N, CA, C and O atoms as a DFTB+ gen file, in Angstrom:
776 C
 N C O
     1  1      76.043     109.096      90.975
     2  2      75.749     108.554      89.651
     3  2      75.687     109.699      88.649
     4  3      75.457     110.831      89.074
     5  1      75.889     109.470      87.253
     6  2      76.410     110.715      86.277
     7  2      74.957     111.145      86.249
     8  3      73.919     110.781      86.801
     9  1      75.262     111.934      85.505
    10  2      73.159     112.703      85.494
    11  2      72.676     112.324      84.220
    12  3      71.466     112.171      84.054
    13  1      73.712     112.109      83.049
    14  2      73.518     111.641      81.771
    15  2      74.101     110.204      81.424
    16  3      75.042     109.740      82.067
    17  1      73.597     109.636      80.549
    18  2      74.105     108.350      80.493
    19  2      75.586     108.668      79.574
    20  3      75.822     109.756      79.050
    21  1      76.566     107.381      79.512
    22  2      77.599     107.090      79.657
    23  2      78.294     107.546      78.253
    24  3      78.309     106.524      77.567
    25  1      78.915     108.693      77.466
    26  2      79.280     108.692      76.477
    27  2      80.592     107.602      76.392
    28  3      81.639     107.488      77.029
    29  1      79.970     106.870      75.267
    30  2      81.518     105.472      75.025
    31  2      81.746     105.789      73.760
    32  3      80.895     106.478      73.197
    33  1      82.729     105.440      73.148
    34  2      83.352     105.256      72.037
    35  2      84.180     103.774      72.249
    36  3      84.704     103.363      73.284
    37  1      84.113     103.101      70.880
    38  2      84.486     101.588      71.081
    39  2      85.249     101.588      69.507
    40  3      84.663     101.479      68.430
    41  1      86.565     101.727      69.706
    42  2      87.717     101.737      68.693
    43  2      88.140     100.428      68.050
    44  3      88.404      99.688      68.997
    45  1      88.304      99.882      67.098
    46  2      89.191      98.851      66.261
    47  2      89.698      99.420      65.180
    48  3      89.466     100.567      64.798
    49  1      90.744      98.229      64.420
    50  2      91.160      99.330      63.147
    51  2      90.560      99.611      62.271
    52  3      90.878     100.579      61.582
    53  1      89.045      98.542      61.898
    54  2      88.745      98.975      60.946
    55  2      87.428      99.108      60.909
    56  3      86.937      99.331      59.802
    57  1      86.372      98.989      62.289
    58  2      85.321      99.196      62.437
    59  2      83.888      98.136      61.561
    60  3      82.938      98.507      60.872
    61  1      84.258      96.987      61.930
    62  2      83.592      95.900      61.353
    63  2      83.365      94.729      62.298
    64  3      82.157      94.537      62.433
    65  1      83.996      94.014      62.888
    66  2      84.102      93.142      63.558
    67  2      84.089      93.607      65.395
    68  3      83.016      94.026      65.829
    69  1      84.944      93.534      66.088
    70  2      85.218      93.410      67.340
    71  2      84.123      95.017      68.061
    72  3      83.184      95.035      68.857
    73  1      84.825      96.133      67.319
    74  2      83.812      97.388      67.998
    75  2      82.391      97.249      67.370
    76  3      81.583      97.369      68.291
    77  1      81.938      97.104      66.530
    78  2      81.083      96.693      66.125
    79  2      80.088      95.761      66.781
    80  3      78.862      95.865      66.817
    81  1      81.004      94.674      67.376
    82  2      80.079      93.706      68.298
    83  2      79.803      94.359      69.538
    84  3      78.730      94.118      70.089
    85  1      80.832      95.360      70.192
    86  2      80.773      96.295      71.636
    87  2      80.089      96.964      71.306
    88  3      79.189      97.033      72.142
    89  1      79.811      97.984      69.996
    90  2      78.496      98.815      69.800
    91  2      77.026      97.688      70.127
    92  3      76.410      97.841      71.182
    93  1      76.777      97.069      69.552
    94  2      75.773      96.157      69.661
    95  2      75.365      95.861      70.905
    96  3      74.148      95.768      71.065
    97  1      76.018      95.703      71.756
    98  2      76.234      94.720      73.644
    99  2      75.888      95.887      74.239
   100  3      75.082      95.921      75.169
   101  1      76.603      97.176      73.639
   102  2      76.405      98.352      74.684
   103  2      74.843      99.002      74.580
   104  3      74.047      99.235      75.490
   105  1      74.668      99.280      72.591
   106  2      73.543      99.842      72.512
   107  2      72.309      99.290      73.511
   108  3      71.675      99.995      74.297
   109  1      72.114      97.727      73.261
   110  2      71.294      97.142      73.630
   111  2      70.902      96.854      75.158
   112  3      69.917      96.330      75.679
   113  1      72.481      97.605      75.825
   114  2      72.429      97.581      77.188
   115  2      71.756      98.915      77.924
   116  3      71.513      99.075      79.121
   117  1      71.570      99.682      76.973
   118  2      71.248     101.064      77.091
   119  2      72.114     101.896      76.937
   120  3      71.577     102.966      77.226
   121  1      73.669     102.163      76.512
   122  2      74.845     103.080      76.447
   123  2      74.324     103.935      75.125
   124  3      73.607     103.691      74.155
   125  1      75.043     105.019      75.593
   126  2      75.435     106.014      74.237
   127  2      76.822     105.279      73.711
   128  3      77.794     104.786      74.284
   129  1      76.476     105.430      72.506
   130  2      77.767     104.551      72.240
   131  2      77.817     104.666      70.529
   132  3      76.913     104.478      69.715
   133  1      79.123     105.017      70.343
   134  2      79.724     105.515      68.900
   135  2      80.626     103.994      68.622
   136  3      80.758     103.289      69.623
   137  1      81.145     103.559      67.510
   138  2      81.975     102.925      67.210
   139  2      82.800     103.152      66.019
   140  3      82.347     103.513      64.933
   141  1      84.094     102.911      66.290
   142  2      85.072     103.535      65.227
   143  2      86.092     102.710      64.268
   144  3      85.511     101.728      63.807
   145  1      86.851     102.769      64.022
   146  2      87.798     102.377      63.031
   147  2      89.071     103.197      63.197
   148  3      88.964     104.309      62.680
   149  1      90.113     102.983      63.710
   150  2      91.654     103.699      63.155
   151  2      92.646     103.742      62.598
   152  3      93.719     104.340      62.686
   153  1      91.992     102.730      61.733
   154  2      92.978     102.333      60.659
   155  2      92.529     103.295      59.026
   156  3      91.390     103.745      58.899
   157  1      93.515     103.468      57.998
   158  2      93.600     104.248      57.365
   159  2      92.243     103.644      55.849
   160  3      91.789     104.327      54.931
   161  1      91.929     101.868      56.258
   162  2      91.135     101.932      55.482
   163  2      90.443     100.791      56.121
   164  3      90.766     100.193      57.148
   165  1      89.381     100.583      55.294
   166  2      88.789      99.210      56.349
   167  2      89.167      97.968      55.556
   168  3      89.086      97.937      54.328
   169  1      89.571      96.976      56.277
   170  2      90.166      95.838      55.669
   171  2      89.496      94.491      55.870
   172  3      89.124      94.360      57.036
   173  1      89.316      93.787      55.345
   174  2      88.511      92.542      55.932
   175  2      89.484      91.565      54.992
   176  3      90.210      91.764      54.018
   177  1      89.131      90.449      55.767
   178  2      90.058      89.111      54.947
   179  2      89.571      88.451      54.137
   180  3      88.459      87.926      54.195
   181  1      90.582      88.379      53.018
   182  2      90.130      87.424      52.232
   183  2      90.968      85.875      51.961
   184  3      90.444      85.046      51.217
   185  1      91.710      85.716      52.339
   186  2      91.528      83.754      52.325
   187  2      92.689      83.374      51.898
   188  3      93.447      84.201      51.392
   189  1      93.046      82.033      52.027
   190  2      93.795      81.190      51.199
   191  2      94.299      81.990      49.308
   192  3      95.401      82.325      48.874
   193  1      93.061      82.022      48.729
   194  2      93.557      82.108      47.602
   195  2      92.963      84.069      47.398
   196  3      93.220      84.683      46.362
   197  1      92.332      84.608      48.373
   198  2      92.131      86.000      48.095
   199  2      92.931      86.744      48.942
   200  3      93.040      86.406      50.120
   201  1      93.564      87.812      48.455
   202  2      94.205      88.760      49.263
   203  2      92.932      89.320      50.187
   204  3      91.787      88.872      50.121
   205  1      93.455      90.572      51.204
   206  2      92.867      90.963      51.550
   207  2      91.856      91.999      50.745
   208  3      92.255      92.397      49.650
   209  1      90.535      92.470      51.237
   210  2      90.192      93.676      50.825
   211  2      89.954      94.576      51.391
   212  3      89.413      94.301      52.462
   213  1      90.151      96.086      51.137
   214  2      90.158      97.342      51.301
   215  2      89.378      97.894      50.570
   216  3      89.141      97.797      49.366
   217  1      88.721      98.880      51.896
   218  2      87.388     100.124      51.567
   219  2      88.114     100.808      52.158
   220  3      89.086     100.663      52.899
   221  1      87.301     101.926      51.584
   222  2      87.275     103.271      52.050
   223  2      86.242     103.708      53.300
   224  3      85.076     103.411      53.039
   225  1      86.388     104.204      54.302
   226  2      85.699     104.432      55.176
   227  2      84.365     104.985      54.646
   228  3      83.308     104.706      55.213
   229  1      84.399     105.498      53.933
   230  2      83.096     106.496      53.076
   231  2      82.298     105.297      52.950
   232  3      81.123     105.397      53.302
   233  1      82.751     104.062      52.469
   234  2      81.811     102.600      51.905
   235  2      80.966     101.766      53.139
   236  3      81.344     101.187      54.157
   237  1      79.723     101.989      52.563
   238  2      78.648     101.675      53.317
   239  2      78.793     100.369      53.520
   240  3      79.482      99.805      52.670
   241  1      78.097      99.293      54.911
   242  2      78.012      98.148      54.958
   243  2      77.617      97.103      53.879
   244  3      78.116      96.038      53.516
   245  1      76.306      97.970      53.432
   246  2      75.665      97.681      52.324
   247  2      76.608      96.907      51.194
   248  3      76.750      95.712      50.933
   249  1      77.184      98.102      50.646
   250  2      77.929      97.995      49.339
   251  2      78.961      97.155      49.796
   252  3      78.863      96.092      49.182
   253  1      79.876      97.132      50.561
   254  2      80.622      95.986      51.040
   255  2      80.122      94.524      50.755
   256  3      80.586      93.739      49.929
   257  1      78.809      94.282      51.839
   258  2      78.470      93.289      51.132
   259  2      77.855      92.384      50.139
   260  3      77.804      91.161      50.006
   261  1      77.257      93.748      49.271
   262  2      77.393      93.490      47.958
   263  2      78.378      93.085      47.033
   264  3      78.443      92.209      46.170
   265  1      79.067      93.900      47.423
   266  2      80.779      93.924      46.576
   267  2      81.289      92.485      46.858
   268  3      81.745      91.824      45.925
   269  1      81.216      91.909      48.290
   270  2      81.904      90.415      48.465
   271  2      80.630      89.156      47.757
   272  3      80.816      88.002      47.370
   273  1      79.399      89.960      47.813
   274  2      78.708      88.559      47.421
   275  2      79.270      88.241      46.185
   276  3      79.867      87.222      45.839
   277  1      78.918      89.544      45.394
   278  2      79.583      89.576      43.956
   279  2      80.412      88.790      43.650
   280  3      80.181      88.121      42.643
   281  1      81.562      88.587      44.319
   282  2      83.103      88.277      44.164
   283  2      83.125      87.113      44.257
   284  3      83.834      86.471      43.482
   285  1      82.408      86.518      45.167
   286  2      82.717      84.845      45.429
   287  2      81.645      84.655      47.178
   288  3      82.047      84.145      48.224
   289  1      80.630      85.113      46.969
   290  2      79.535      84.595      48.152
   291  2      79.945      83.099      48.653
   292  3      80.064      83.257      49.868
   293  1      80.155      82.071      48.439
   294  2      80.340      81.454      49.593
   295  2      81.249      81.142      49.828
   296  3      81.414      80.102      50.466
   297  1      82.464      82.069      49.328
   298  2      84.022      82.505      50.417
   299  2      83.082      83.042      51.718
   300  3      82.878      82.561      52.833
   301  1      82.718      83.984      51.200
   302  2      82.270      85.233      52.504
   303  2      81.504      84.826      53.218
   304  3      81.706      85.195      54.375
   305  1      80.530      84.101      53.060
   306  2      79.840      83.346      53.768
   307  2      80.124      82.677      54.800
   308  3      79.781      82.826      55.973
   309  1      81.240      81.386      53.937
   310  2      82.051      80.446      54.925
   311  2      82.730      81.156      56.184
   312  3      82.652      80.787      57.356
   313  1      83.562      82.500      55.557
   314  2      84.280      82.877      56.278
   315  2      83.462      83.737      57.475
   316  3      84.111      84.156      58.434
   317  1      82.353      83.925      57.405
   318  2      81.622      84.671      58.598
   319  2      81.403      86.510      58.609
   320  3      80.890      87.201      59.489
   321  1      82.271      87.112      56.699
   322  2      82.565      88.243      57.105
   323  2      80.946      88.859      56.428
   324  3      80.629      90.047      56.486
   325  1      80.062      87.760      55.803
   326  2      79.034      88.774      55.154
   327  2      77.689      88.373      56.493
   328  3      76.631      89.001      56.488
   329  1      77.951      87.365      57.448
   330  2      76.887      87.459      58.582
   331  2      77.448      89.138      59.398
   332  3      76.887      89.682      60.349
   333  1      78.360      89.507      58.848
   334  2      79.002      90.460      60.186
   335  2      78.627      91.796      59.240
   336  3      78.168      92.741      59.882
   337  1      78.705      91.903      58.436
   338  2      78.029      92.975      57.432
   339  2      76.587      93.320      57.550
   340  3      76.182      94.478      57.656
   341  1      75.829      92.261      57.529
   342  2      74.564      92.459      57.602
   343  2      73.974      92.674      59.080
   344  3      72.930      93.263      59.362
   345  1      75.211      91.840      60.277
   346  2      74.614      93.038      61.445
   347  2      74.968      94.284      61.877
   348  3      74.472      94.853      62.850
   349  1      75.838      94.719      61.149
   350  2      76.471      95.925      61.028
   351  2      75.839      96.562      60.242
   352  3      75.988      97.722      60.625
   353  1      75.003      96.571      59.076
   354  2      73.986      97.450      58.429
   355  2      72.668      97.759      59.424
   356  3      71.940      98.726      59.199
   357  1      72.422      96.794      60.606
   358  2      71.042      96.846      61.493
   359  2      71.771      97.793      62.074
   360  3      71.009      98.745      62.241
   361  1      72.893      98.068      62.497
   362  2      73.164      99.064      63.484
   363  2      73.425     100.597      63.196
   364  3      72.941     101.519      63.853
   365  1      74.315     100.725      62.050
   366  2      74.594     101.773      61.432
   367  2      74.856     101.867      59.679
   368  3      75.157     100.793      59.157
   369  1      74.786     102.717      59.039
   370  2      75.341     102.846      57.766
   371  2      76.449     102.291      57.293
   372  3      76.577     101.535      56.330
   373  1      77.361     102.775      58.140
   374  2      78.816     102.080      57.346
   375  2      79.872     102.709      58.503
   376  3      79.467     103.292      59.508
   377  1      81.342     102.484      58.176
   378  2      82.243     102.489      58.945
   379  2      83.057     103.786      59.281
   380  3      83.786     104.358      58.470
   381  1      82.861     104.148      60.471
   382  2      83.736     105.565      61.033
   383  2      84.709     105.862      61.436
   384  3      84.840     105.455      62.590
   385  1      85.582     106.430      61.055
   386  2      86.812     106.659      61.437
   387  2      86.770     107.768      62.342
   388  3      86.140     108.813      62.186
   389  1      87.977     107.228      63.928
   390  2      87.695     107.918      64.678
   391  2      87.857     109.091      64.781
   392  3      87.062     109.905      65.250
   393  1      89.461     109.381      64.121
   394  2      90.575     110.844      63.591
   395  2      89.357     111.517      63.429
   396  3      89.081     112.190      64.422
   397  1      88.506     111.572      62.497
   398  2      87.466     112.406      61.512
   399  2      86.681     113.097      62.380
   400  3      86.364     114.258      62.123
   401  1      86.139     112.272      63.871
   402  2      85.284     112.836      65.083
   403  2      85.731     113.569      66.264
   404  3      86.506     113.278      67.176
   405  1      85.229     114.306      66.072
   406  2      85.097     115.773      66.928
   407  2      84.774     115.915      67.912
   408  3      85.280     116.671      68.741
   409  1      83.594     115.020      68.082
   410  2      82.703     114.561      69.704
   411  2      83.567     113.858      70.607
   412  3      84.199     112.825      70.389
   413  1      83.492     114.848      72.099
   414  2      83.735     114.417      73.181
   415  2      83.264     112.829      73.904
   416  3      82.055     112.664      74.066
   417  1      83.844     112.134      74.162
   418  2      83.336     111.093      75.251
   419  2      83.795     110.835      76.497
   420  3      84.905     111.207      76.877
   421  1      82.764     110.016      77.393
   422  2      83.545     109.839      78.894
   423  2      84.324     109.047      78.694
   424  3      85.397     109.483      79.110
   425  1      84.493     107.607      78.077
   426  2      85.412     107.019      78.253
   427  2      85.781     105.955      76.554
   428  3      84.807     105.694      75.848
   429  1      86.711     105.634      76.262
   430  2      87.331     105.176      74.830
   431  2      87.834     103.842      75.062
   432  3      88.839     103.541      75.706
   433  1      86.935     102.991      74.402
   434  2      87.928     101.450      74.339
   435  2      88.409     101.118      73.308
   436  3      87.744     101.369      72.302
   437  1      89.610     100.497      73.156
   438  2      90.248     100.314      72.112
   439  2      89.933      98.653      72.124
   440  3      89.488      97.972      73.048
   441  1      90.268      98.312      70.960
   442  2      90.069      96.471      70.886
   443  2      91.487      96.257      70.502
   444  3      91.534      95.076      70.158
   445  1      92.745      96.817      70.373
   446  2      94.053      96.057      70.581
   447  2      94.860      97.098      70.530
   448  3      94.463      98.199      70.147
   449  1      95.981      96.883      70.879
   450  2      97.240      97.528      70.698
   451  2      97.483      99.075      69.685
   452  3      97.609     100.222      70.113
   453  1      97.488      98.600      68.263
   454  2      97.472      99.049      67.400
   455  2      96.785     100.020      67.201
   456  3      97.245     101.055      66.719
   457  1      94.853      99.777      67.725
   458  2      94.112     100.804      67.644
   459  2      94.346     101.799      68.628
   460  3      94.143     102.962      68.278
   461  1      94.783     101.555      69.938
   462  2      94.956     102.017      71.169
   463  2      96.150     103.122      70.904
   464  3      95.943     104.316      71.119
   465  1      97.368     102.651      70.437
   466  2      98.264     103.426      70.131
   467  2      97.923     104.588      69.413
   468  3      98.474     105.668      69.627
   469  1      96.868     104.385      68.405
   470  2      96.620     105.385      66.970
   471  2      95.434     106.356      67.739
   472  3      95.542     107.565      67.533
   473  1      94.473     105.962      68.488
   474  2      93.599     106.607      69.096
   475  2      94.744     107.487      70.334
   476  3      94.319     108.639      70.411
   477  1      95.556     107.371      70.945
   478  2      95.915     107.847      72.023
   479  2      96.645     109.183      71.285
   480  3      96.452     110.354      71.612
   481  1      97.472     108.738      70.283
   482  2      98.197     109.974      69.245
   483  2      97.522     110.616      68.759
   484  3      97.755     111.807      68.552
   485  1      96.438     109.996      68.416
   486  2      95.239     111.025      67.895
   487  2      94.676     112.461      68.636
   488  3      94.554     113.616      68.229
   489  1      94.400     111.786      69.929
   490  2      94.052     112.383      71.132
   491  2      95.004     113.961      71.300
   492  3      94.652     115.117      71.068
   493  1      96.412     113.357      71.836
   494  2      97.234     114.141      72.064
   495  2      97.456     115.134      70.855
   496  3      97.950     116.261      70.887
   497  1      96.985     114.457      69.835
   498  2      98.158     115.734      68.507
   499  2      96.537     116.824      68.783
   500  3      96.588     118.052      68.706
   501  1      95.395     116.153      69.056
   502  2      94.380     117.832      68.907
   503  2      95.089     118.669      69.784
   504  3      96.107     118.634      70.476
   505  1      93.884     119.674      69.410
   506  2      94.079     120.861      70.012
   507  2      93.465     120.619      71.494
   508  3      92.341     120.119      71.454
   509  1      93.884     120.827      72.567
   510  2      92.864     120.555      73.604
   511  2      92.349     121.982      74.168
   512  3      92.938     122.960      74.627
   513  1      90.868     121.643      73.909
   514  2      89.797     123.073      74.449
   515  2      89.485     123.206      75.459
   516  3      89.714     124.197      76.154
   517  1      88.719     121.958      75.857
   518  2      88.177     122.149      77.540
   519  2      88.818     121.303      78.373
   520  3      88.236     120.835      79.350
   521  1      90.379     120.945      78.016
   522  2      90.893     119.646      79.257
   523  2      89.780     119.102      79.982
   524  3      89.602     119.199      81.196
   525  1      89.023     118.507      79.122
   526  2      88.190     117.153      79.790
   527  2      88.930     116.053      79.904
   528  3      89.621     115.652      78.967
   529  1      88.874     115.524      80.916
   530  2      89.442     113.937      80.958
   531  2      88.916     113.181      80.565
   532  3      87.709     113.125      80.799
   533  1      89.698     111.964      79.565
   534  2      89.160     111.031      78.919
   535  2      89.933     109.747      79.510
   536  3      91.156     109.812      79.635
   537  1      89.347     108.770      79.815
   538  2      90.003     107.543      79.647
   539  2      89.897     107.064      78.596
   540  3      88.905     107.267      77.895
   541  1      91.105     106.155      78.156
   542  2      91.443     105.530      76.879
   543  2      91.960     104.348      77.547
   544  3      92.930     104.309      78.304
   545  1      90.904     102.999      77.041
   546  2      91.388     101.874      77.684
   547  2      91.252     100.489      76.606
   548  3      90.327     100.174      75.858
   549  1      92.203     100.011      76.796
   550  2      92.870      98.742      75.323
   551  2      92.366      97.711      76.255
   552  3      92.650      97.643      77.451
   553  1      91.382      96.700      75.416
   554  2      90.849      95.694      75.892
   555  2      91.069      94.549      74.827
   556  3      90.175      94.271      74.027
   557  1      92.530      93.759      74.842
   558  2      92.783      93.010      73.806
   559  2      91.958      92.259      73.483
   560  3      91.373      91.587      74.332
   561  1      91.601      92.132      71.808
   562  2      90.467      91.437      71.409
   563  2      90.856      90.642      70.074
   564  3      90.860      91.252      69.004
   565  1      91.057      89.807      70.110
   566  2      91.598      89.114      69.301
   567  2      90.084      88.903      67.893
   568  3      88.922      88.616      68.181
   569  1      90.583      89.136      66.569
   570  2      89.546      89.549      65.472
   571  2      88.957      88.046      65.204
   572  3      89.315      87.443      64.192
   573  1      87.864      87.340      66.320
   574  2      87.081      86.529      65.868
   575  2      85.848      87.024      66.256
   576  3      85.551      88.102      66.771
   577  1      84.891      85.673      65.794
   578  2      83.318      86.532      66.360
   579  2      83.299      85.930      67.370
   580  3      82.250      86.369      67.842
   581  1      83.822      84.955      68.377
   582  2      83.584      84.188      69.586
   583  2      84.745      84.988      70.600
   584  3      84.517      84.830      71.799
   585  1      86.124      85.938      70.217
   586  2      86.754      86.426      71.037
   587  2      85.822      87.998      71.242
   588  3      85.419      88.487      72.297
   589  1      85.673      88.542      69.806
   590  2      84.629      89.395      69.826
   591  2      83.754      89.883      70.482
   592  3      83.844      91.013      70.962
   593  1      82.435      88.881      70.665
   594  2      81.881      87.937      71.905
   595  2      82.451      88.861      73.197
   596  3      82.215      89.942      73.736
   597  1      83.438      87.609      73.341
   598  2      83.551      88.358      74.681
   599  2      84.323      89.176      75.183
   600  3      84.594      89.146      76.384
   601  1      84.594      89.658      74.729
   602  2      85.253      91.231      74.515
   603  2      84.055      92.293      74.778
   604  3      84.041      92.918      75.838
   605  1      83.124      92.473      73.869
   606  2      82.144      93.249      73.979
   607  2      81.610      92.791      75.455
   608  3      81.454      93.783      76.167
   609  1      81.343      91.778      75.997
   610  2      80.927      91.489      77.150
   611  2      81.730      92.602      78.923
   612  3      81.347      93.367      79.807
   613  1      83.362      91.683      78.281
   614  2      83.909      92.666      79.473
   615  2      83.650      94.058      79.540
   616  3      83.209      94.644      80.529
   617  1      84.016      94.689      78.174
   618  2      83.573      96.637      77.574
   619  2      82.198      96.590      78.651
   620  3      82.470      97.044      79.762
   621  1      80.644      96.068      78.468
   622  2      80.055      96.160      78.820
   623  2      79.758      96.040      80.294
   624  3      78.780      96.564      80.827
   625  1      80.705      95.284      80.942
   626  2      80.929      95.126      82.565
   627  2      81.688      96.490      82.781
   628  3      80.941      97.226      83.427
   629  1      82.619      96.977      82.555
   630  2      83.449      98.193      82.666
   631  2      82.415      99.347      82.738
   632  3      82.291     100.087      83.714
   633  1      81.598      99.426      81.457
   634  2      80.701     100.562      81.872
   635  2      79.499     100.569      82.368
   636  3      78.761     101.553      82.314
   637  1      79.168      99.365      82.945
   638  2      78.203      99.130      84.085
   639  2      79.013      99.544      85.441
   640  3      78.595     100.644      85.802
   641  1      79.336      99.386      85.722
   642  2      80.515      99.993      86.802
   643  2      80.533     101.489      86.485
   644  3      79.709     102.298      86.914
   645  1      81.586     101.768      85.670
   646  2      81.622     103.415      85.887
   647  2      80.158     103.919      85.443
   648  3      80.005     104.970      86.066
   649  1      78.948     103.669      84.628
   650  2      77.767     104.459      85.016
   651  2      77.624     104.563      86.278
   652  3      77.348     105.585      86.907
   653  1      77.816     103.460      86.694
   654  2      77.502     103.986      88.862
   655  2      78.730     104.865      89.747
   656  3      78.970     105.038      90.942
   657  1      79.307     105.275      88.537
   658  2      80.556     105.407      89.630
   659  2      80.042     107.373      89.929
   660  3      79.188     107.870      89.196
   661  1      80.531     107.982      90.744
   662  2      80.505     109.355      90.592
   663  2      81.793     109.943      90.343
   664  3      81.994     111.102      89.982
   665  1      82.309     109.406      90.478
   666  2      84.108     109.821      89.494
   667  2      84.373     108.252      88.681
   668  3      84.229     107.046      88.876
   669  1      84.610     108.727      88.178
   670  2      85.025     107.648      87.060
   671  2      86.721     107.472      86.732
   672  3      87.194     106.344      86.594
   673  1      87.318     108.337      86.657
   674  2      88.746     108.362      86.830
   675  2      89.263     107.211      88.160
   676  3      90.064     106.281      88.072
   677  1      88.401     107.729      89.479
   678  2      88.783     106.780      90.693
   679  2      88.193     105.472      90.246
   680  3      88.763     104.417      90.522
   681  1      87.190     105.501      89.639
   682  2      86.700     103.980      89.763
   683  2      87.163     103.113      88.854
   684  3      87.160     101.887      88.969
   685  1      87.662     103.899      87.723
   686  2      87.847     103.362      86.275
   687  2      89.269     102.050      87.247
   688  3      89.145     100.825      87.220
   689  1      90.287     102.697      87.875
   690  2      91.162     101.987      88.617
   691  2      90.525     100.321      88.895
   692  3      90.581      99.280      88.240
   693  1      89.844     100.748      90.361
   694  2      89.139      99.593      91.061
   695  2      88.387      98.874      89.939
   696  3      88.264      97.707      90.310
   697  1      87.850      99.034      88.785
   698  2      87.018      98.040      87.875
   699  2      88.233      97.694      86.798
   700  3      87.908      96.768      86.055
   701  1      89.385      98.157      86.576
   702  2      90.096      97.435      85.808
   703  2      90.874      95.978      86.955
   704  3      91.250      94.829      86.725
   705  1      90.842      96.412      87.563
   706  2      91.790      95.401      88.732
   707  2      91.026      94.323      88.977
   708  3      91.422      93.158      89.024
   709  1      90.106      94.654      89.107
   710  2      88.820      93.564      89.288
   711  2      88.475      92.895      88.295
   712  3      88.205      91.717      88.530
   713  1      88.388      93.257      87.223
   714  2      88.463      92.823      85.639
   715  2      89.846      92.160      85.371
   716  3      89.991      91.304      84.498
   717  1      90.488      92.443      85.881
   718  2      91.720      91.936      85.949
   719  2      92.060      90.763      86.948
   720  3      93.248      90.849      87.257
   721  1      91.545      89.882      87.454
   722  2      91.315      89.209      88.359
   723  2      90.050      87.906      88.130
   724  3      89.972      86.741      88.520
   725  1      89.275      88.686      87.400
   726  2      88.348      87.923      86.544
   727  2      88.865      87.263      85.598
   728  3      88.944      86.035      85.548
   729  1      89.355      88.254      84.566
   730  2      89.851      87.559      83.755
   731  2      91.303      86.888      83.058
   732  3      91.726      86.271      82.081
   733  1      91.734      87.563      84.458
   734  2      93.690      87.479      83.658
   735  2      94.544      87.952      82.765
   736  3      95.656      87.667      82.321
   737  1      93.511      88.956      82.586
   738  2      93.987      90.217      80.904
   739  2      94.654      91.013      82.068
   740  3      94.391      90.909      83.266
   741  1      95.579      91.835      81.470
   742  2      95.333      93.462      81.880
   743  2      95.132      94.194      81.056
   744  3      95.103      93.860      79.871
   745  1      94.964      95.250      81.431
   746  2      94.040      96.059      80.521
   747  2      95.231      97.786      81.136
   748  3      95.664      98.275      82.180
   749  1      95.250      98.183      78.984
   750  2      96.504      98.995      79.049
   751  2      95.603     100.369      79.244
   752  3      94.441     100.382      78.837
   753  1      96.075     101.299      79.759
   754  2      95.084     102.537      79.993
   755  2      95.493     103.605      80.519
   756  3      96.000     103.595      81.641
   757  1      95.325     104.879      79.698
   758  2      95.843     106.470      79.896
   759  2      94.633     107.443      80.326
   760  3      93.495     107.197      80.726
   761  1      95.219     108.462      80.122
   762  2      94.063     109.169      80.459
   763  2      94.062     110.700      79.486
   764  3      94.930     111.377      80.038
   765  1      93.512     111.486      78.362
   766  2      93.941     111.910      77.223
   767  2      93.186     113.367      77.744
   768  3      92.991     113.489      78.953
   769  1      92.914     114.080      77.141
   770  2      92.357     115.646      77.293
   771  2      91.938     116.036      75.982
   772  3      92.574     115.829      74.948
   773  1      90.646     116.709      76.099
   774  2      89.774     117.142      74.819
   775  2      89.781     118.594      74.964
   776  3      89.195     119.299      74.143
């Protein structure tokens, strides 16, 4: 078993919704646990008759959902994105982009494709100092709060497993397959160097 608890990082593009809910599942499970954004700004939806909107990573939860009450509160409301703001202010300040972080982790989940791709390039273009091994693993999560849900759930089975594991590289294998069997996903996954 590791001697320290589990450094995670939990990736989406824009660090609001899906990692956000895996920060939450993990914190509360006991994980160290960062959550990120890899997209170039944070985007949330706006509707039928609103385009989308775009922040800047710098923009606090807070002001976000200030900024949407402002605009038309029971769009945002209806739509579920200012309940997701305000549990995202209980957890942290505002939204992180992963590029920007420096800190090492044991293992990286991505919540789709897109983020997975941008986190893995990310990875590779550093400089690598101490060839630590990282797993980098895409756990498709489709951007609702009920796929969300359970998304953060599986993340949280994965690193209940590798906390027990004493290699994690070997085990990371045997708990995706098994997860894979559970649930009928597969789950896309490299292995990167810091």
């Amino acid at each position: 078993m590791p001697s320290s608890p589990l450094r995670v990082a939990v990736v989406c593009m824009s660090n609001v919704n899906r990692s956000m809910e895996a920060h939450r599942v993990l914190r509360k499970n006991g994980f160290h646990v960062r959550s990120f954004g890899a997209g170039s700004h944070v985007r949330l939806p706006g509707g039928a008759r609103h385009p989308p909107v775009l922040y800047d990573f710098s923009t606090s939860y807070k002001k976000m959902h200030s900024d949407l009450s402002s605009k038309d509160q029971k769009h945002y409301k209806r739509n579920g994105v200012l309940h997701i703001l305000k549990r995202n202010e209980r957890i942290k300040p505002g939204p992180e982009r992963f590029q920007e972080c420096p800190d090492p982790f044991d293992v990286i989940f991505t919540c789709g494709q897109r983020a997975y791709n941008r986190v893995v390039a990310d990875l590779c273009a550093r400089d690598q100092e101490t060839w630590q091994p990282v797993p980098v693993v895409n756990v498709d999560i489709d951007d609702t709060l009920e796929a969300a849900s359970l998304g953060a759930s599986i993340i949280c089975e994965l690193c209940q497993g590798l906390q027990q594991a004493d290699d994690t590289q070997s085990r990371l294998a045997e708990l995706l397959q098994a997860a894979k069997e559970k649930t009928g996903r597969s789950f896309l996954h490299t292995v990167c160097f810091y």
